[in-house]
Amino acid sequence: QYPLRLRTGSYLSVSCRSCLDVGSSEAADGTATQSSLRDAMRTPLKPKPILDRPALEKALKANGVVLKNPDRHLDVFYQQLHRSGYPPLPEFIAELRGKKTGGPLTPMSSSISRRQGKRRPQLPKALLDYLEHTDDFEVCTSNVQLAQTSSNGSTTKLAVELQDGHVVESVLMRHDGRVTICVSSQVGCAMGCTFCATGTMGIKGSLSSGEILEQLVHGSKILAQGSNDTSIRNVVFMGMGEPLNNYQNVLAACRSMIDRRTWNLAHNRVTVSTVGVVPRMRDLTRDLPQVNLALSLHAPTQEMRERIVPSARGTPLASLVEAVDAHMMALVNTQDNPQGNGPLDQEKERQFASKKRRAMIEYVMLTGPTSTLEAAHQLGKLCEGRQLVINLIPYNKTDVKDKLSCPSEEHMMKFRSIVSQYGSFCSIRRTMGSDISGACGQLVVEQQKATQNMKVADIEDGFDSARTSRKENVSVKRPAKRKTQNSDRHRDENNEGVVRGLTVASTIAATCFIVSGTCLLLQRRRR
């Protein structure tokens, strides 16, 4: 069990299967009231997001809409919706029926999903009739309330207003020809980390899978307005909320992100970050082991961690590290095993799994006991022999209760060097400037603050830096590889041309082989 922090400051004890019961509390009476439980729940959405596929499937069944091949039909529906750029539902249905609309639809940039077929997709009339006349669904139920872009144009922070008036945060980061989006999974956060602005809000509710995906829609439309034809390549669940406390919706959203018919993201381009919900970490390893898992550890001992992460009570550090390690090793003996005939020896297994970079430990650098050189040795010993990626995160100042600060760059370099001595790949994340707060939830809490100059904080560097650490033990930042604009798109198109050429060549070769074999048999029979 682990505690969840409500807006009232109370804590809720939640079992591994999300059964709720009243636990320890900071309130005077020591209990969480029933009103606190109700406050933490959002009212049902009406209309619901069309991107919430489980909700759509349930609605079709409830309204007697029978599809002969429901999986296939819905796959085609969502593929066409993505190709069309997520227009309003009536406009999209009219387009599917072949009717003229007010203007051309703007397709999303995706090398696979934007590929046009030769014929108009055929969807069941019953499905189109239901979607045309229903008031239960809309393509987008949220809107961008505020968008702030840095002076150099590299970072855009979005305040996304949900249907019920709650606001969540998303961040677009443009970096060397690729774009990473940081998405939120909940309104507020229950974990109550003392250094996090979102943690001071408490929990107000969870987002549906559709609301999570709508953040990608909003981000893609903002990117489409720019001069660069750049699409989202990386998604990190490092915005507001604890993703694994909203497990089913996050899982459904991840599956849509890696679906080649829509967002077409590589599995290792989706990262789920968690403070440490061990049962759900193991569930993710079972259900979707291909995506990345990042553990927000932040302290090398149990006692230190409980001081800054209240939800750590009752969750031993060893179990957290073992869960991360299990996720990293999940695919070694299955499809990722290069030999395929049995397990590799333990050392080679770990080397191979580490290259896949599917597991990472995040560690915020706070001036104090968790960032001393002794703590560096403790952190190194905790992860020793596992070849994990450890990403040190310089603290960004926020208006939390405790006045915290970040150690000097020189001290962080020494810290990193000590941790690396124990066999882990340790790096320091490139972060935003000290003149602006870049912490999770800051845009929601401080919407009136003016945006100043930012430095790019590419979250994916936490994984990519592992490759640099193998080559250079001194350098923290890997060399930037300059790419021309649209390089990802051109590479995808070139790859498609190569695949088509190889397919044609293989077909011709196979045909020649069959013809020559037939002629040889006929000659032998005549003799």
Coordinates of C-alpha atoms in Angstrom, one line a residue:
Q1 CA 0.0 0.0 0.0
Y2 CA 1.0 3.6 -0.5
P3 CA -0.4 7.0 0.5
L4 CA -2.1 9.5 -1.8
R5 CA -2.3 13.2 -0.9
L6 CA -5.7 14.9 -1.3
R7 CA -6.2 18.7 -1.7
T8 CA -7.1 18.9 2.0
G9 CA -3.7 17.6 3.0
S10 CA -5.1 14.2 3.9
Y11 CA -3.5 11.0 2.8
L12 CA -5.3 8.1 1.3
S13 CA -3.9 4.5 1.5
V14 CA -4.3 2.7 -1.8
S15 CA -3.8 -1.0 -2.3
C16 CA -2.1 -2.4 -5.4
R17 CA -5.4 -2.9 -7.1
S18 CA -6.7 0.6 -6.4
C19 CA -9.1 -0.4 -3.6
L20 CA -9.4 2.7 -1.5
D21 CA -9.4 2.9 2.3
V22 CA -8.7 5.6 4.8
G23 CA -5.1 5.8 5.9
S24 CA -2.7 8.0 7.8
S25 CA -3.4 11.7 7.6
E26 CA -1.9 15.1 8.3
A27 CA -5.3 16.5 9.2
A28 CA -6.2 17.1 12.8
D29 CA -8.7 14.2 13.1
G30 CA -6.3 11.8 11.3
T31 CA -8.9 10.6 8.8
A32 CA -9.9 11.5 5.3
T33 CA -13.5 12.6 5.0
Q34 CA -16.0 11.3 2.5
S35 CA -16.2 14.8 1.0
S36 CA -12.5 14.7 0.4
L37 CA -13.0 11.5 -1.6
R38 CA -15.7 13.1 -3.7
D39 CA -13.6 16.2 -4.3
A40 CA -10.8 14.0 -5.7
M41 CA -13.3 12.6 -8.4
R42 CA -14.2 14.5 -11.5
T43 CA -17.7 14.7 -12.9
P44 CA -18.4 12.5 -15.9
L45 CA -17.6 14.2 -19.2
K46 CA -20.4 15.0 -21.6
P47 CA -19.6 15.0 -24.4
K48 CA -16.7 12.6 -24.2
P49 CA -13.5 12.8 -26.2
I50 CA -13.8 10.8 -29.4
L51 CA -10.2 9.7 -28.8
D52 CA -11.3 7.8 -25.8
R53 CA -11.6 4.5 -27.7
P54 CA -12.9 2.4 -24.7
A55 CA -15.6 4.9 -24.1
L56 CA -16.6 4.9 -27.8
E57 CA -16.7 1.1 -27.9
K58 CA -18.9 1.1 -24.8
A59 CA -21.3 3.7 -26.2
L60 CA -21.6 1.8 -29.5
K61 CA -22.6 -1.4 -27.6
A62 CA -25.0 0.5 -25.4
N63 CA -26.8 2.1 -28.4
G64 CA -27.0 -1.2 -30.3
V65 CA -24.6 -0.3 -33.0
V66 CA -23.3 -3.6 -34.3
L67 CA -20.1 -3.7 -36.3
K68 CA -19.1 -6.9 -38.2
N69 CA -15.4 -6.2 -37.6
P70 CA -15.3 -3.6 -34.8
D71 CA -11.5 -3.6 -34.3
R72 CA -10.8 -3.1 -38.0
H73 CA -13.6 -0.5 -38.5
L74 CA -12.4 1.6 -35.5
D75 CA -8.8 1.3 -36.6
V76 CA -9.8 2.8 -40.0
F77 CA -11.9 5.4 -38.4
Y78 CA -9.1 6.7 -36.1
Q79 CA -6.6 6.5 -39.0
Q80 CA -8.7 8.7 -41.2
L81 CA -9.4 11.1 -38.2
H82 CA -5.7 11.5 -37.7
R83 CA -5.0 12.0 -41.5
S84 CA -7.7 14.7 -41.5
G85 CA -6.0 16.7 -38.7
Y86 CA -8.8 16.2 -36.1
P87 CA -11.5 18.5 -37.5
P88 CA -14.9 19.0 -35.8
L89 CA -16.9 15.7 -35.8
P90 CA -19.7 16.9 -38.2
E91 CA -17.2 18.1 -40.7
F92 CA -15.2 14.9 -40.5
I93 CA -18.3 12.7 -40.9
A94 CA -19.3 14.8 -44.0
E95 CA -15.9 14.3 -45.4
L96 CA -16.2 10.5 -44.9
R97 CA -19.5 10.5 -46.7
G98 CA -18.0 12.4 -49.6
K99 CA -19.8 15.6 -49.0
K100 CA -18.1 19.0 -49.6
T101 CA -17.0 20.8 -46.5
G102 CA -16.1 24.4 -45.7
G103 CA -12.5 24.0 -46.5
P104 CA -9.6 21.6 -47.0
L105 CA -8.6 19.5 -44.0
T106 CA -5.0 19.8 -42.6
P107 CA -3.4 16.4 -42.2
M108 CA -1.2 15.6 -39.3
S109 CA 2.5 15.0 -40.1
S110 CA 3.2 11.3 -39.8
S111 CA 5.1 9.3 -42.4
I112 CA 2.7 6.3 -42.1
S113 CA -0.6 7.8 -41.2
R114 CA -0.6 10.5 -43.8
R115 CA -0.1 8.0 -46.6
Q116 CA -3.1 8.3 -48.8
G117 CA -4.9 5.2 -50.0
K118 CA -6.2 4.6 -53.5
R119 CA -9.8 4.4 -52.4
R120 CA -12.1 6.2 -50.0
P121 CA -12.3 4.1 -46.8
Q122 CA -15.5 2.1 -46.4
L123 CA -17.0 2.4 -42.9
P124 CA -20.3 0.9 -41.8
K125 CA -23.3 3.2 -42.3
A126 CA -24.5 2.4 -38.8
L127 CA -21.3 3.8 -37.3
L128 CA -21.4 7.0 -39.4
D129 CA -25.1 7.5 -38.6
Y130 CA -24.5 7.2 -34.9
L131 CA -21.6 9.6 -34.9
E132 CA -23.5 12.1 -37.1
H133 CA -26.4 12.4 -34.8
T134 CA -25.0 11.8 -31.3
D135 CA -24.2 14.5 -28.8
D136 CA -22.1 12.1 -26.6
F137 CA -18.8 12.7 -28.4
E138 CA -16.6 15.5 -29.7
V139 CA -13.2 15.4 -31.4
C140 CA -11.7 17.8 -28.9
T141 CA -13.3 18.5 -25.5
S142 CA -10.4 20.7 -24.3
N143 CA -8.8 23.9 -25.6
V144 CA -5.6 25.8 -25.2
Q145 CA -6.2 28.5 -22.6
L146 CA -2.6 29.9 -22.7
A147 CA 0.5 29.3 -24.8
Q148 CA 3.8 30.7 -23.9
T149 CA 6.8 30.4 -26.2
S150 CA 10.4 31.2 -25.3
S151 CA 12.2 34.0 -27.0
N152 CA 14.3 31.6 -29.1
G153 CA 11.2 29.6 -30.1
S154 CA 12.5 26.3 -28.7
T155 CA 10.0 25.7 -25.9
T156 CA 6.3 26.2 -25.7
K157 CA 4.3 25.7 -22.5
L158 CA 0.6 25.1 -22.9
A159 CA -2.2 25.5 -20.3
V160 CA -4.9 23.2 -21.6
E161 CA -8.4 23.8 -20.2
L162 CA -10.5 20.7 -19.8
Q163 CA -14.2 20.5 -20.3
D164 CA -15.0 20.9 -16.6
G165 CA -12.8 23.9 -16.2
H166 CA -9.7 22.2 -14.7
V167 CA -6.4 23.2 -16.3
V168 CA -3.4 20.9 -17.0
E169 CA 0.0 21.6 -18.4
S170 CA 1.8 20.4 -21.5
V171 CA 5.3 21.4 -22.8
L172 CA 6.6 21.3 -26.3
M173 CA 10.4 21.1 -26.6
R174 CA 12.0 21.6 -30.0
H175 CA 15.5 20.2 -30.1
D176 CA 17.9 19.5 -33.0
G177 CA 15.1 18.8 -35.5
R178 CA 13.0 16.7 -33.2
V179 CA 10.1 17.6 -30.9
T180 CA 9.4 16.1 -27.4
I181 CA 6.0 16.8 -25.7
C182 CA 5.6 16.4 -22.0
V183 CA 2.0 15.5 -21.1
S184 CA -0.1 15.4 -18.0
S185 CA -2.1 12.4 -16.8
Q186 CA -3.9 13.9 -13.8
V187 CA -5.3 17.2 -12.5
G188 CA -2.9 18.0 -9.7
C189 CA -1.0 15.2 -8.0
A190 CA -1.5 12.9 -5.0
M191 CA 2.1 12.2 -4.2
G192 CA 2.9 15.4 -2.4
C193 CA 6.6 15.8 -3.3
T194 CA 7.9 18.7 -1.3
F195 CA 9.9 20.2 -4.1
C196 CA 7.2 20.0 -6.8
A197 CA 4.7 22.8 -7.5
T198 CA 2.1 20.4 -8.7
G199 CA 2.4 18.4 -5.5
T200 CA 1.1 21.4 -3.5
M201 CA -2.2 21.2 -5.5
G202 CA -3.3 17.8 -4.2
I203 CA -5.3 15.5 -6.4
K204 CA -8.4 16.8 -8.2
G205 CA -9.0 13.9 -10.7
S206 CA -7.6 11.8 -13.5
L207 CA -7.6 12.5 -17.2
S208 CA -9.3 10.1 -19.7
S209 CA -7.2 8.5 -22.4
G210 CA -8.8 10.9 -24.9
E211 CA -7.9 14.0 -22.8
I212 CA -4.3 12.8 -22.7
L213 CA -4.2 12.3 -26.5
E214 CA -5.8 15.7 -27.0
Q215 CA -2.6 17.3 -25.6
L216 CA -0.8 15.7 -28.6
V217 CA -3.5 17.1 -30.9
H218 CA -3.1 20.6 -29.5
G219 CA 0.7 20.4 -29.7
S220 CA 0.7 19.1 -33.3
K221 CA -1.6 22.0 -34.4
I222 CA 0.8 24.5 -32.8
L223 CA 3.7 22.9 -34.6
A224 CA 1.8 23.0 -37.9
Q225 CA 1.4 26.8 -37.6
G226 CA 5.2 27.2 -37.6
S227 CA 7.5 27.3 -40.6
N228 CA 9.1 23.9 -39.9
D229 CA 7.3 20.8 -40.9
T230 CA 8.2 19.0 -37.7
S231 CA 6.1 16.3 -36.0
I232 CA 6.1 15.1 -32.4
R233 CA 8.7 12.3 -32.1
N234 CA 8.9 11.8 -28.3
V235 CA 6.2 11.7 -25.6
V236 CA 7.1 11.8 -21.9
F237 CA 4.5 11.4 -19.1
M238 CA 6.3 13.9 -16.9
G239 CA 3.7 16.6 -16.6
M240 CA 1.1 16.9 -13.9
G241 CA 0.1 13.8 -11.9
E242 CA 1.3 10.3 -11.2
P243 CA 0.7 8.3 -14.5
L244 CA 0.5 5.0 -12.8
N245 CA -2.3 6.2 -10.5
N246 CA -4.2 6.6 -13.7
Y247 CA -3.0 3.3 -15.1
Q248 CA -5.8 2.1 -17.5
N249 CA -6.1 5.5 -19.2
V250 CA -2.3 6.0 -19.5
L251 CA -2.0 2.5 -20.9
A252 CA -4.7 3.1 -23.5
A253 CA -3.1 6.4 -24.5
C254 CA 0.3 4.8 -24.9
R255 CA -1.1 2.1 -27.2
S256 CA -2.6 4.8 -29.4
M257 CA 0.7 6.7 -29.5
I258 CA 2.6 3.7 -30.8
D259 CA -0.2 2.6 -33.2
R260 CA 1.3 2.9 -36.7
R261 CA -2.1 4.0 -38.1
T262 CA -2.1 7.2 -36.1
W263 CA 0.8 8.8 -34.2
N264 CA 3.2 6.1 -35.3
L265 CA 5.7 6.7 -32.5
A266 CA 8.5 4.2 -31.9
H267 CA 8.0 2.2 -28.7
N268 CA 11.2 3.6 -27.1
R269 CA 10.0 7.2 -27.8
V270 CA 7.3 6.9 -25.2
T271 CA 8.4 7.3 -21.6
V272 CA 6.2 6.8 -18.5
S273 CA 7.6 8.4 -15.3
T274 CA 6.6 7.4 -11.8
V275 CA 7.4 8.3 -8.2
G276 CA 7.2 4.6 -7.5
V277 CA 3.9 2.6 -7.6
V278 CA 5.5 -0.8 -7.6
P279 CA 2.5 -3.0 -8.4
R280 CA 1.7 -0.8 -11.4
M281 CA 5.3 -0.7 -12.5
R282 CA 5.2 -4.5 -12.7
D283 CA 1.8 -4.3 -14.5
L284 CA 3.4 -2.0 -17.1
T285 CA 6.3 -4.4 -17.6
R286 CA 3.7 -7.1 -18.2
D287 CA 1.3 -5.1 -20.4
L288 CA 3.6 -2.8 -22.4
P289 CA 7.3 -3.7 -21.8
Q290 CA 8.4 -1.9 -25.0
V291 CA 7.9 1.6 -23.6
N292 CA 10.4 3.4 -21.4
L293 CA 10.0 3.5 -17.6
A294 CA 11.6 6.3 -15.6
L295 CA 11.6 6.2 -11.8
S296 CA 11.7 9.4 -9.8
L297 CA 14.0 8.3 -7.0
H298 CA 15.4 11.6 -5.7
A299 CA 17.1 10.1 -2.6
P300 CA 19.6 7.3 -1.9
T301 CA 18.1 6.0 1.4
Q302 CA 14.6 5.2 2.6
E303 CA 14.8 7.8 5.4
M304 CA 15.9 10.7 3.1
R305 CA 13.3 9.8 0.5
E306 CA 10.4 9.8 2.9
R307 CA 11.3 13.4 3.9
I308 CA 10.9 14.8 0.4
V309 CA 8.5 12.2 -1.1
P310 CA 5.7 11.4 1.4
S311 CA 4.3 8.6 -0.8
A312 CA 7.5 6.7 -0.3
R313 CA 6.3 5.5 3.1
G314 CA 6.0 1.7 3.1
T315 CA 7.7 1.3 -0.3
P316 CA 11.3 0.1 0.2
L317 CA 14.0 1.4 -2.1
A318 CA 15.1 -2.1 -3.0
S319 CA 11.7 -3.0 -4.4
L320 CA 11.7 0.2 -6.6
V321 CA 15.1 -0.5 -8.1
E322 CA 14.2 -4.2 -8.6
A323 CA 11.0 -3.1 -10.5
V324 CA 13.0 -0.8 -12.7
D325 CA 15.6 -3.5 -13.3
A326 CA 12.9 -6.0 -14.2
H327 CA 11.4 -3.6 -16.8
M328 CA 14.9 -3.1 -18.3
M329 CA 15.4 -6.9 -18.5
A330 CA 11.9 -7.8 -19.6
L331 CA 12.6 -8.3 -23.3
V332 CA 16.1 -9.7 -23.2
N333 CA 15.1 -13.3 -23.4
T334 CA 12.2 -12.8 -25.8
Q335 CA 12.2 -11.0 -29.1
D336 CA 15.1 -8.7 -28.2
N337 CA 17.5 -11.6 -27.6
P338 CA 19.9 -11.5 -30.6
Q339 CA 20.6 -15.2 -30.3
G340 CA 17.0 -16.4 -29.7
N341 CA 18.1 -19.9 -28.6
G342 CA 18.3 -19.3 -24.9
P343 CA 19.3 -16.7 -22.3
L344 CA 22.7 -15.0 -22.5
D345 CA 25.0 -15.0 -19.6
Q346 CA 24.1 -12.5 -16.9
E347 CA 26.7 -9.8 -17.8
K348 CA 25.9 -9.8 -21.5
E349 CA 22.2 -9.8 -20.8
R350 CA 22.6 -6.6 -18.8
Q351 CA 24.9 -5.0 -21.4
F352 CA 22.4 -5.8 -24.1
A353 CA 19.4 -4.6 -22.1
S354 CA 21.1 -1.4 -21.1
K355 CA 21.7 -0.5 -24.7
K356 CA 17.9 -0.6 -25.2
R357 CA 17.6 2.2 -22.6
R358 CA 14.1 1.2 -21.5
A359 CA 14.7 2.1 -17.8
M360 CA 16.0 5.2 -16.2
I361 CA 16.3 6.7 -12.7
E362 CA 15.6 10.4 -12.2
Y363 CA 17.3 12.2 -9.3
V364 CA 16.6 15.8 -8.5
M365 CA 19.6 17.7 -7.2
L366 CA 18.6 19.7 -4.1
T367 CA 21.1 21.4 -1.8
G368 CA 21.1 19.3 1.3
P369 CA 21.7 15.7 2.4
T370 CA 20.4 14.0 -0.8
S371 CA 23.1 15.7 -2.9
T372 CA 26.2 15.3 -0.8
L373 CA 29.2 13.3 -2.0
E374 CA 28.3 10.6 0.5
A375 CA 24.8 10.4 -1.0
A376 CA 26.5 9.9 -4.4
H377 CA 28.3 6.9 -3.0
Q378 CA 25.0 5.6 -1.6
L379 CA 23.2 6.1 -4.9
G380 CA 26.0 4.3 -6.8
K381 CA 26.0 1.3 -4.4
L382 CA 22.2 1.1 -4.6
C383 CA 22.3 0.7 -8.4
E384 CA 25.7 -1.1 -8.6
G385 CA 25.9 -3.9 -11.1
R386 CA 22.6 -3.1 -12.8
Q387 CA 24.0 -0.8 -15.6
L388 CA 21.0 1.6 -15.1
V389 CA 20.8 5.1 -16.6
I390 CA 20.7 7.7 -13.9
N391 CA 19.6 11.2 -14.9
L392 CA 20.5 14.0 -12.5
I393 CA 18.0 16.9 -12.7
P394 CA 19.1 20.4 -11.5
Y395 CA 16.3 21.8 -9.3
N396 CA 14.2 24.6 -10.7
K397 CA 13.0 27.0 -8.0
T398 CA 9.3 27.2 -7.4
D399 CA 7.0 28.7 -4.8
V400 CA 6.8 25.6 -2.6
K401 CA 6.6 25.9 1.1
D402 CA 10.2 24.8 1.7
K403 CA 12.9 27.2 0.3
L404 CA 15.0 24.9 -1.8
S405 CA 18.0 25.5 -4.1
C406 CA 20.2 23.7 -6.6
P407 CA 23.9 22.8 -5.9
S408 CA 26.6 24.3 -8.0
E409 CA 27.5 22.9 -11.4
E410 CA 30.9 21.9 -10.1
H411 CA 29.3 19.9 -7.2
M412 CA 26.9 18.2 -9.6
M413 CA 29.9 17.2 -11.8
K414 CA 31.6 15.6 -8.8
F415 CA 28.4 13.8 -7.8
R416 CA 28.0 12.4 -11.3
S417 CA 31.6 11.2 -11.4
I418 CA 31.2 9.3 -8.2
V419 CA 27.9 7.6 -9.3
S420 CA 29.5 6.6 -12.6
Q421 CA 32.3 4.8 -10.7
Y422 CA 29.8 2.1 -9.6
G423 CA 28.9 1.1 -13.2
S424 CA 25.8 3.2 -13.9
F425 CA 25.5 5.6 -16.8
C426 CA 25.0 9.0 -15.1
S427 CA 24.3 12.3 -16.8
I428 CA 23.1 15.7 -15.9
R429 CA 19.9 16.9 -17.7
R430 CA 20.2 20.1 -19.6
T431 CA 17.6 22.4 -18.0
M432 CA 15.9 25.7 -18.4
G433 CA 17.6 29.0 -17.2
S434 CA 17.6 30.0 -13.6
D435 CA 15.6 33.1 -14.3
I436 CA 12.4 31.2 -15.0
S437 CA 10.7 28.4 -13.1
G438 CA 10.4 25.3 -15.3
A439 CA 8.9 22.9 -12.7
C440 CA 5.9 20.7 -13.4
G441 CA 2.7 22.5 -12.8
Q442 CA 4.3 26.0 -12.7
L443 CA 2.3 27.4 -15.7
V444 CA -1.0 26.5 -13.9
V445 CA 0.0 27.9 -10.6
E446 CA 1.7 31.1 -11.9
Q447 CA 0.0 31.9 -15.2
Q448 CA 0.6 35.7 -14.7
K449 CA 4.4 35.4 -14.7
A450 CA 6.0 36.6 -17.9
T451 CA 8.0 34.1 -20.0
Q452 CA 11.7 34.9 -20.2
N453 CA 14.6 33.3 -22.1
M454 CA 14.8 29.6 -21.7
K455 CA 17.5 27.0 -22.4
V456 CA 16.3 23.8 -24.1
A457 CA 15.6 20.9 -21.7
D458 CA 15.4 17.8 -23.9
I459 CA 14.0 15.1 -21.6
E460 CA 15.1 12.4 -24.0
D461 CA 18.7 13.2 -23.2
G462 CA 18.3 11.1 -20.1
F463 CA 18.3 8.0 -22.3
D464 CA 20.4 9.3 -25.2
S465 CA 23.2 10.3 -22.9
A466 CA 23.9 6.7 -21.9
R467 CA 25.5 6.2 -25.3
T468 CA 27.7 9.2 -24.8
S469 CA 28.7 8.0 -21.3
R470 CA 30.1 4.8 -22.8
K471 CA 32.4 6.8 -25.0
E472 CA 33.3 9.8 -22.8
N473 CA 33.6 9.5 -19.1
V474 CA 34.4 13.2 -18.6
S475 CA 31.8 15.0 -20.8
V476 CA 28.3 15.3 -19.5
K477 CA 26.6 16.8 -22.5
R478 CA 26.8 14.7 -25.7
P479 CA 27.8 16.6 -28.8
A480 CA 24.9 18.1 -30.7
K481 CA 24.3 16.6 -34.1
R482 CA 23.0 19.3 -36.4
K483 CA 20.3 18.2 -38.7
T484 CA 18.7 20.1 -41.5
Q485 CA 15.0 21.0 -41.2
N486 CA 12.6 18.3 -42.1
S487 CA 15.4 15.7 -41.8
D488 CA 13.2 13.2 -40.0
R489 CA 10.5 13.5 -42.6
H490 CA 13.0 13.2 -45.5
R491 CA 14.6 10.2 -43.9
D492 CA 11.2 8.5 -43.5
E493 CA 10.3 9.2 -47.1
N494 CA 13.7 7.9 -48.3
N495 CA 13.2 4.7 -46.2
E496 CA 9.8 4.2 -47.7
G497 CA 11.4 4.4 -51.2
V498 CA 14.1 2.0 -50.3
V499 CA 11.6 -0.5 -48.9
R500 CA 9.4 -0.2 -52.1
G501 CA 12.5 -0.8 -54.3
L502 CA 13.6 -3.8 -52.3
T503 CA 10.1 -5.3 -52.5
V504 CA 10.0 -4.9 -56.2
A505 CA 13.5 -6.4 -56.6
S506 CA 12.6 -9.4 -54.4
T507 CA 9.4 -10.0 -56.3
I508 CA 11.3 -10.0 -59.6
A509 CA 14.0 -12.3 -58.3
A510 CA 11.4 -14.7 -56.9
T511 CA 9.6 -14.8 -60.2
C512 CA 12.8 -15.5 -62.1
F513 CA 13.7 -18.3 -59.7
I514 CA 10.3 -20.0 -60.2
V515 CA 10.4 -19.6 -64.0
S516 CA 13.9 -21.0 -64.2
G517 CA 13.1 -23.9 -61.9
T518 CA 10.0 -24.8 -64.0
C519 CA 12.0 -24.7 -67.2
L520 CA 14.6 -27.0 -65.6
L521 CA 12.0 -29.5 -64.6
L522 CA 10.5 -29.5 -68.0
Q523 CA 13.9 -30.1 -69.7
R524 CA 14.6 -33.1 -67.4
R525 CA 11.2 -34.7 -68.2
R526 CA 11.8 -34.4 -71.9
R527 CA 15.1 -36.3 -71.6

